[in-house]
Coordinates of C-alpha atoms and ligand atoms in Angstrom, one line a residue:
M3 CA 36.7 -11.8 17.6
T4 CA 33.3 -10.7 18.9
K5 CA 32.1 -12.8 21.9
K6 CA 28.8 -14.3 20.8
L7 CA 26.5 -14.3 23.9
Y8 CA 23.7 -16.0 22.1
Q9 CA 25.9 -19.1 21.9
K10 CA 25.9 -19.3 25.7
D11 CA 22.4 -18.2 26.4
V12 CA 20.0 -18.0 23.5
Y13 CA 17.4 -16.4 25.7
Q14 CA 19.4 -13.3 26.6
K15 CA 17.3 -10.4 25.4
E16 CA 19.4 -7.4 26.7
H17 CA 23.0 -6.6 27.4
T18 CA 25.3 -3.7 27.9
S19 CA 28.3 -4.0 25.5
I20 CA 31.4 -1.9 25.0
I21 CA 32.1 -0.4 21.6
L22 CA 35.4 -1.6 20.1
E23 CA 35.1 0.2 16.8
V24 CA 32.9 2.8 15.2
I25 CA 32.5 2.9 11.4
G26 CA 30.5 5.8 9.7
D27 CA 29.1 9.0 11.1
G28 CA 25.4 8.3 11.4
S29 CA 24.5 10.1 8.2
Q30 CA 22.2 8.5 5.7
E31 CA 25.1 8.0 3.2
N32 CA 27.5 6.8 5.9
P33 CA 25.5 5.0 8.7
W34 CA 27.0 3.9 11.9
I35 CA 28.4 0.4 12.0
L36 CA 29.5 -0.7 15.5
V37 CA 31.8 -3.5 16.5
L38 CA 31.2 -4.6 20.1
D39 CA 33.2 -6.6 22.6
E40 CA 30.2 -9.0 23.1
T41 CA 26.9 -9.2 21.3
I42 CA 23.4 -10.7 21.8
F43 CA 22.7 -10.1 18.1
F44 CA 22.9 -13.2 15.8
P45 CA 24.4 -12.2 12.4
T46 CA 22.9 -13.5 9.1
G47 CA 24.3 -16.9 8.4
G48 CA 23.5 -20.6 7.8
G49 CA 20.2 -19.7 6.1
Q50 CA 18.9 -17.8 9.2
P51 CA 18.3 -14.0 8.9
C52 CA 20.0 -11.7 11.4
D53 CA 18.5 -10.4 14.6
L54 CA 17.2 -6.9 14.8
G55 CA 16.5 -4.7 17.8
T56 CA 18.1 -1.5 19.1
I57 CA 21.5 -0.3 20.3
S58 CA 21.1 2.8 22.6
E59 CA 17.5 3.0 21.3
I60 CA 18.7 3.3 17.7
P61 CA 17.3 0.6 15.4
V62 CA 19.7 -2.1 14.3
L63 CA 19.1 -2.6 10.5
E64 CA 21.5 -5.3 9.7
V65 CA 24.0 -7.6 11.6
T66 CA 26.7 -9.4 9.6
E67 CA 29.8 -11.4 10.5
K68 CA 33.2 -11.4 8.8
E69 CA 36.2 -13.4 10.1
G70 CA 34.7 -13.7 13.6
I71 CA 33.9 -10.0 13.9
V72 CA 30.2 -9.1 14.2
Y73 CA 29.1 -5.8 12.5
H74 CA 25.9 -3.9 13.7
R75 CA 24.6 -1.4 11.1
L76 CA 22.4 1.2 12.7
G77 CA 19.6 3.5 11.4
S78 CA 20.6 7.0 10.3
T79 CA 20.6 10.2 12.4
D80 CA 16.9 10.7 11.5
T81 CA 16.1 8.0 13.9
T82 CA 18.6 9.0 16.5
P83 CA 17.4 10.4 19.9
S84 CA 18.8 13.9 20.4
S85 CA 20.7 12.7 23.5
I86 CA 23.0 10.6 21.2
L87 CA 25.1 12.7 18.9
E88 CA 28.0 10.3 18.4
F89 CA 29.4 6.9 19.4
K90 CA 33.0 6.6 20.6
T91 CA 35.3 3.6 21.1
G92 CA 35.0 2.5 24.8
D93 CA 31.4 3.8 25.2
K94 CA 29.0 1.5 26.9
V95 CA 25.8 0.8 24.8
F96 CA 22.6 -0.9 25.8
C97 CA 21.5 -3.6 23.4
Q98 CA 18.0 -4.9 23.1
L99 CA 16.8 -7.7 20.9
D100 CA 13.6 -7.8 18.9
W101 CA 12.7 -10.9 20.8
E102 CA 9.5 -11.8 18.8
R103 CA 11.6 -11.9 15.6
R104 CA 14.4 -13.9 17.2
F105 CA 12.0 -16.4 18.8
A106 CA 10.2 -16.9 15.5
H107 CA 13.6 -17.6 13.9
M108 CA 14.5 -20.1 16.6
Q109 CA 11.2 -21.9 16.1
R110 CA 11.5 -22.0 12.4
H111 CA 15.2 -22.9 12.4
C112 CA 14.6 -25.8 14.8
G113 CA 11.5 -26.9 12.9
E114 CA 13.7 -27.2 9.9
H115 CA 16.2 -29.3 11.8
I116 CA 13.6 -31.8 13.0
L117 CA 11.9 -32.1 9.6
S118 CA 15.2 -32.5 7.8
G119 CA 16.3 -35.1 10.4
I120 CA 13.1 -37.1 10.0
F121 CA 13.4 -37.0 6.1
F122 CA 16.9 -38.4 6.6
R123 CA 15.8 -41.1 9.1
E124 CA 12.7 -42.2 7.2
L125 CA 13.8 -41.9 3.6
G126 CA 17.6 -41.5 3.8
G127 CA 17.1 -38.1 2.0
V128 CA 19.8 -35.4 2.7
N129 CA 18.8 -31.7 2.9
R130 CA 21.0 -30.1 0.2
G131 CA 19.5 -26.6 0.3
F132 CA 17.7 -24.4 2.8
H133 CA 15.9 -21.1 2.3
M134 CA 14.1 -19.1 5.0
G135 CA 11.6 -16.7 3.4
A136 CA 9.2 -14.3 5.1
D137 CA 6.1 -16.6 4.5
Y138 CA 7.6 -20.0 4.1
M139 CA 10.8 -22.0 4.2
T140 CA 12.1 -24.6 1.7
I141 CA 14.4 -27.6 2.0
D142 CA 15.7 -29.5 -1.0
I143 CA 15.8 -33.3 -0.1
D144 CA 17.9 -35.3 -2.5
V145 CA 15.2 -37.9 -3.1
P146 CA 13.2 -37.4 -6.3
G147 CA 9.4 -37.6 -6.4
I148 CA 8.6 -37.7 -2.7
T149 CA 4.9 -38.3 -2.6
K150 CA 2.2 -36.4 -0.7
E151 CA 1.6 -39.5 1.5
Q152 CA 5.3 -39.9 2.4
A153 CA 5.5 -36.2 3.2
E154 CA 2.4 -36.3 5.3
Q155 CA 3.8 -39.2 7.3
I156 CA 7.1 -37.4 7.8
E157 CA 5.2 -34.3 8.9
T158 CA 3.3 -36.3 11.5
I159 CA 6.5 -37.9 12.9
T160 CA 8.1 -34.4 13.0
N161 CA 5.2 -33.0 15.0
E162 CA 5.4 -36.0 17.4
V163 CA 9.0 -35.1 18.1
I164 CA 7.8 -31.6 18.8
W165 CA 5.1 -32.8 21.2
S166 CA 7.5 -35.1 23.0
N167 CA 9.4 -32.0 24.1
V168 CA 12.9 -33.4 23.9
P169 CA 15.9 -31.3 24.7
V170 CA 17.7 -29.4 21.9
T171 CA 21.4 -29.1 22.8
T172 CA 24.3 -27.4 21.2
R173 CA 27.8 -28.7 21.8
Y174 CA 31.0 -27.0 20.8
F175 CA 34.1 -28.9 19.5
E176 CA 37.5 -27.5 18.8
D177 CA 38.2 -30.1 16.1
R178 CA 36.3 -32.6 14.1
S179 CA 37.6 -35.9 15.5
E180 CA 35.3 -35.9 18.5
A181 CA 32.4 -34.2 16.7
E182 CA 32.4 -37.0 14.1
R183 CA 31.6 -39.6 16.8
L184 CA 28.1 -38.2 16.9
P185 CA 25.4 -39.6 14.5
L186 CA 25.7 -36.7 12.1
R187 CA 23.1 -36.2 9.4
K188 CA 25.7 -34.5 7.1
A189 CA 29.4 -34.7 6.8
L190 CA 31.3 -31.8 8.5
A191 CA 32.3 -29.0 6.2
I192 CA 34.6 -27.3 8.7
D193 CA 37.6 -28.4 10.7
E194 CA 37.5 -26.3 13.8
D195 CA 35.2 -24.4 16.1
I196 CA 32.4 -26.8 15.3
S197 CA 29.0 -26.5 16.9
I198 CA 26.7 -29.6 16.7
V199 CA 23.0 -29.3 17.4
C200 CA 21.2 -32.4 18.6
V201 CA 17.4 -32.7 18.9
G202 CA 16.6 -35.5 21.4
D203 CA 18.9 -38.2 22.7
E204 CA 22.4 -38.1 21.2
N205 CA 22.2 -41.9 20.7
N206 CA 19.0 -41.8 18.7
P207 CA 18.4 -38.2 17.8
A208 CA 15.6 -36.7 15.7
D209 CA 18.4 -34.6 14.2
C210 CA 22.1 -34.2 14.7
V211 CA 24.0 -31.8 12.5
A212 CA 26.6 -29.0 12.5
C213 CA 24.8 -25.6 12.8
C214 CA 25.7 -22.1 14.0
G215 CA 22.0 -20.8 14.2
T216 CA 19.9 -20.2 17.3
H217 CA 17.5 -22.9 18.6
P218 CA 15.1 -23.2 21.5
S219 CA 16.2 -25.4 24.4
T220 CA 13.4 -27.9 23.9
S221 CA 11.6 -29.2 20.8
G222 CA 8.1 -28.4 22.2
Q223 CA 8.9 -24.7 21.8
V224 CA 8.8 -25.2 18.0
G225 CA 5.0 -25.6 18.4
L226 CA 4.1 -26.8 15.0
V227 CA 5.6 -27.8 11.6
K228 CA 3.4 -27.8 8.5
I229 CA 4.3 -28.8 5.0
F230 CA 2.5 -26.8 2.2
K231 CA 3.8 -28.0 -1.1
L232 CA 6.2 -30.5 -2.8
E233 CA 8.0 -29.7 -6.1
N234 CA 10.4 -31.5 -8.3
Y235 CA 13.7 -29.6 -8.3
K236 CA 16.9 -30.6 -10.1
G237 CA 16.3 -34.3 -9.4
M238 CA 15.4 -33.6 -5.8
T239 CA 12.2 -32.8 -4.0
R240 CA 11.8 -29.2 -2.8
V241 CA 9.6 -29.1 0.3
Y242 CA 7.7 -25.9 1.2
F243 CA 6.8 -25.6 4.9
N244 CA 6.6 -23.4 7.9
A245 CA 7.1 -23.8 11.7
G246 CA 6.2 -22.1 14.9
K247 CA 4.2 -18.9 15.0
G248 CA 4.5 -18.6 11.2
A249 CA 2.8 -21.9 10.7
F250 CA 0.1 -21.1 13.3
S251 CA -0.6 -17.7 11.7
D252 CA -0.9 -19.5 8.4
Y253 CA -3.4 -21.9 9.9
Q254 CA -5.4 -18.9 11.2
K255 CA -5.3 -17.2 7.8
K256 CA -6.4 -20.4 6.0
H257 CA -9.1 -21.1 8.5
R258 CA -10.5 -17.6 7.9
I259 CA -10.5 -18.2 4.1
L260 CA -12.2 -21.6 4.6
S261 CA -14.9 -20.1 6.8
E262 CA -15.6 -17.4 4.2
L263 CA -15.8 -20.1 1.5
N264 CA -18.1 -22.2 3.6
S265 CA -20.4 -19.2 4.2
K266 CA -20.3 -18.3 0.4
Y267 CA -21.2 -21.8 -0.6
S268 CA -23.5 -22.5 2.4
A269 CA -21.3 -25.5 3.1
D270 CA -19.2 -27.0 5.9
D271 CA -15.7 -28.4 5.7
K272 CA -17.0 -31.8 4.7
D273 CA -19.1 -30.8 1.7
L274 CA -17.4 -27.6 0.5
L275 CA -15.5 -29.2 -2.3
E276 CA -18.6 -31.0 -3.6
K277 CA -20.5 -27.7 -3.6
I278 CA -17.7 -25.9 -5.4
K279 CA -17.7 -28.7 -8.0
A280 CA -21.5 -28.4 -8.5
Q281 CA -21.2 -24.6 -8.9
D282 CA -18.4 -25.1 -11.5
E283 CA -20.7 -27.4 -13.5
K284 CA -23.4 -24.9 -13.4
N285 CA -21.0 -22.1 -14.5
K286 CA -19.9 -24.3 -17.4
E287 CA -23.5 -24.7 -18.6
V288 CA -24.1 -21.0 -18.3
R289 CA -21.0 -20.2 -20.3
Q290 CA -22.0 -22.7 -23.0
E291 CA -25.5 -21.1 -23.1
L292 CA -24.0 -17.6 -23.3
Y293 CA -21.6 -18.7 -26.1
Q294 CA -24.6 -20.1 -28.1
L295 CA -26.7 -17.0 -27.5
K296 CA -23.8 -14.7 -28.5
N297 CA -23.3 -16.6 -31.6
S298 CA -26.9 -16.2 -32.5
V299 CA -26.9 -12.5 -31.7
I300 CA -23.7 -12.0 -33.7
T301 CA -25.1 -13.8 -36.8
K302 CA -28.4 -11.9 -36.6
A303 CA -26.6 -8.6 -36.3
A304 CA -24.5 -9.3 -39.4
D305 CA -27.6 -10.4 -41.3
E306 CA -29.5 -7.4 -40.2
I307 CA -26.8 -5.1 -41.6
L308 CA -26.5 -7.0 -44.9
D309 CA -30.3 -7.2 -45.2
S310 CA -30.6 -3.4 -44.9
F311 CA -28.6 -3.3 -48.2
G312 CA -30.4 -6.3 -49.8
V313 CA -27.3 -8.5 -49.6
P314 CA -28.0 -12.3 -49.3
E315 CA -27.8 -13.6 -45.7
T316 CA -24.5 -15.0 -44.4
K317 CA -23.6 -18.6 -44.6
A318 CA -23.6 -18.7 -40.8
A319 CA -27.1 -17.4 -40.7
V320 CA -28.3 -20.1 -43.2
V321 CA -26.9 -22.8 -40.9
N322 CA -28.5 -21.1 -37.9
K323 CA -31.8 -20.8 -39.7
K324 CA -31.9 -24.4 -40.8
S325 CA -31.2 -25.6 -37.3
S326 CA -33.4 -23.3 -35.3
G327 CA -36.0 -22.3 -37.8
T328 CA -35.9 -18.7 -36.8
S329 CA -35.7 -15.7 -39.0
S330 CA -32.3 -14.2 -39.7
S331 CA -33.6 -10.8 -40.5
S332 CA -34.9 -9.7 -37.2
S333 CA -32.7 -7.4 -35.2
E334 CA -32.6 -9.1 -31.8
A335 CA -29.1 -8.1 -31.1
S336 CA -30.1 -5.3 -28.7
T337 CA -29.3 -2.9 -31.5
S338 CA -30.8 0.5 -32.0
L339 CA -30.6 1.6 -35.5
I340 CA -28.9 5.0 -35.7
H341 CA -28.3 5.6 -39.3
T342 CA -28.4 4.0 -42.8
S343 CA -27.6 5.9 -45.9
D344 CA -26.7 4.7 -49.4
C345 CA -23.1 4.1 -48.4
L346 CA -23.0 4.2 -44.6
I347 CA -24.5 2.1 -41.9
I348 CA -24.2 2.7 -38.2
R349 CA -25.3 0.4 -35.5
E350 CA -25.1 0.6 -31.8
Y351 CA -24.8 -2.5 -29.6
P352 CA -25.0 -1.7 -25.9
Y353 CA -24.3 -5.2 -24.6
L354 CA -21.6 -6.4 -27.0
N355 CA -17.9 -6.2 -26.5
V356 CA -15.0 -5.7 -28.9
N357 CA -14.6 -9.4 -29.7
D358 CA -18.3 -9.7 -30.5
L359 CA -18.1 -6.7 -32.9
L360 CA -15.0 -8.2 -34.5
A361 CA -17.0 -11.4 -35.0
I362 CA -19.8 -9.4 -36.8
S363 CA -17.3 -7.7 -39.0
K364 CA -15.7 -11.0 -39.9
L365 CA -19.1 -12.2 -41.1
L366 CA -19.6 -9.0 -43.0
A367 CA -16.2 -9.0 -44.6
A368 CA -16.9 -11.2 -47.6
E369 CA -20.5 -10.0 -48.1
L370 CA -20.5 -6.2 -47.9
K371 CA -21.0 -4.4 -51.2
T372 CA -18.2 -2.3 -52.5
G373 CA -18.6 1.3 -51.4
I374 CA -20.4 0.5 -48.1
L375 CA -18.9 1.4 -44.8
A376 CA -20.3 -0.3 -41.6
A377 CA -19.6 1.3 -38.3
M378 CA -20.5 -0.8 -35.2
I379 CA -20.4 0.8 -31.9
S380 CA -20.0 -0.8 -28.5
T381 CA -21.2 1.9 -26.0
R382 CA -20.2 -0.5 -23.2
E383 CA -16.5 -0.1 -24.2
N384 CA -16.6 3.3 -26.0
L385 CA -15.3 1.9 -29.2
V386 CA -16.2 1.7 -32.9
I387 CA -15.3 -1.1 -35.3
L388 CA -15.3 -0.1 -39.0
A389 CA -15.7 -2.6 -41.8
S390 CA -15.6 -2.1 -45.6
S391 CA -15.1 -4.4 -48.5
G392 CA -13.5 -1.6 -50.6
G393 CA -14.0 2.0 -51.5
H394 CA -13.1 3.2 -48.0
D395 CA -9.8 2.9 -46.1
C396 CA -11.0 2.1 -42.5
G397 CA -7.5 2.2 -41.1
K398 CA -6.8 5.6 -42.6
L399 CA -10.1 6.9 -41.4
V400 CA -9.3 6.0 -37.8
K401 CA -5.7 7.1 -37.9
D402 CA -6.5 10.5 -39.4
N403 CA -9.6 11.4 -37.3
A404 CA -9.8 9.4 -34.0
P405 CA -7.0 11.4 -32.4
V406 CA -9.0 14.6 -32.9
W407 CA -11.3 13.3 -30.1
N408 CA -8.5 11.7 -28.1
G409 CA -9.2 8.4 -29.7
K410 CA -6.6 5.7 -30.6
G411 CA -6.6 2.6 -32.6
G412 CA -5.9 1.5 -36.2
G413 CA -6.3 -1.3 -38.7
N414 CA -6.2 -1.8 -42.4
A415 CA -8.4 -0.8 -45.3
G416 CA -10.9 -3.6 -44.7
G417 CA -11.3 -3.1 -41.0
A418 CA -10.2 -0.9 -38.1
R419 CA -11.1 -0.1 -34.5
A420 CA -11.2 3.3 -32.7
M421 CA -11.3 3.5 -28.9
F422 CA -12.2 6.5 -26.9
S423 CA -11.9 7.4 -23.2
S424 CA -15.4 8.9 -23.0
R425 CA -18.8 8.5 -24.5
E426 CA -18.8 12.1 -25.6
D427 CA -15.6 11.7 -27.7
L428 CA -17.0 8.5 -29.2
E429 CA -20.1 10.3 -30.2
C430 CA -18.2 13.2 -31.8
F431 CA -16.2 10.7 -33.9
V432 CA -19.4 9.0 -35.0
T433 CA -21.1 12.3 -35.8
F434 CA -18.1 13.2 -37.9
I435 CA -18.3 10.0 -39.9
R436 CA -22.1 10.5 -40.4
Q437 CA -21.7 14.1 -41.6
A438 CA -18.8 13.2 -43.9
Y439 CA -20.8 10.4 -45.6
Q440 CA -24.0 12.4 -45.7
S441 CA -22.2 15.1 -47.7
R442 CA -21.2 12.4 -50.2
K443 CA -24.9 11.7 -51.1
Ligands
ZN25 ZN1 20.3 -24.9 13.4

């Protein structure tokens, strides 16, 4: 059995231990694992991550426990000072804790005790699961649908326990009979070597439960507990929260975000939400306007193509014309006419995207005369949409020729798209189509 010094003095940061066993040779494949006579390193357990630090200046990467023996896995020889070439049984080694990490764990772990204890006292909810992650912790309280208001109240009481700075004590019992006399939050799961942690007076504790983790000596050292989120989980409520320095850092981070938002919206904490809501409304109106404008541009672009071949205007354009009284034959769609031949029409739309061009081709689909191929180019996205109502196989045209200029895409006989990585490649493909169709005339 390894003697666990953190059980006696949780604030001991350094110690000289004696090696009882050396496993591994320090290579990357076979790193050193040391068993010591006594250790200040807390091994992973009870939901609390292990301590880190150094042993003889070599980083400790992992600390685990099996059957009362604590194993310290060290970094490889790459991190070993040249003065240390090997470890031997009986050697004395100087151990140092990464205290910042340990203290943060103590704060978080004890914060979890108090919060769970208050959930139990106020709602009768038992903590059935605990997870300590890097950015937050969770507890699963076996009461479904805990409300925000209830959680807020419990959070306040929890922090009041912290501010009252009551003692946090750990008592060890050889068997359960005496331990069970304490007002335990949870039934004991073990029969011997029981450690009971109590926050506050044993007769009316904020929490009293069996635990093997590390805790500060007073509740005030926890500093702060903050709940972030509640979630329904398997008929229970999962509570996301943080404690200690982690909760404080989170507050600093969120305050920075809030300050940035206030400055962006020229607001303060009081009217920020109102200003965001007003901006959302404005955005909604702009989106609606954009949608209508695009529809009008798309309809007119389709009509302009059809008009150039003397095809009747589209049904969409008729509707549009009736309602707005504007002409459907003008080309307001930011187009520049590149080419129209007997069987080929090419249009370039600098401001439209692939979905807009597909919408134009949809309007063309039923109206294009047989034998006509329409090529619509989005210079913004380096792509071409081809449309034909027969006489050309758009899909084959793209498949056979786009790859010549590093293009990709595909489609069917009636419509296809070709995408290019550069404007130059796109233009080569369009030039090819133009030449191929000119030669047909
Ligand atoms: Zn604990």
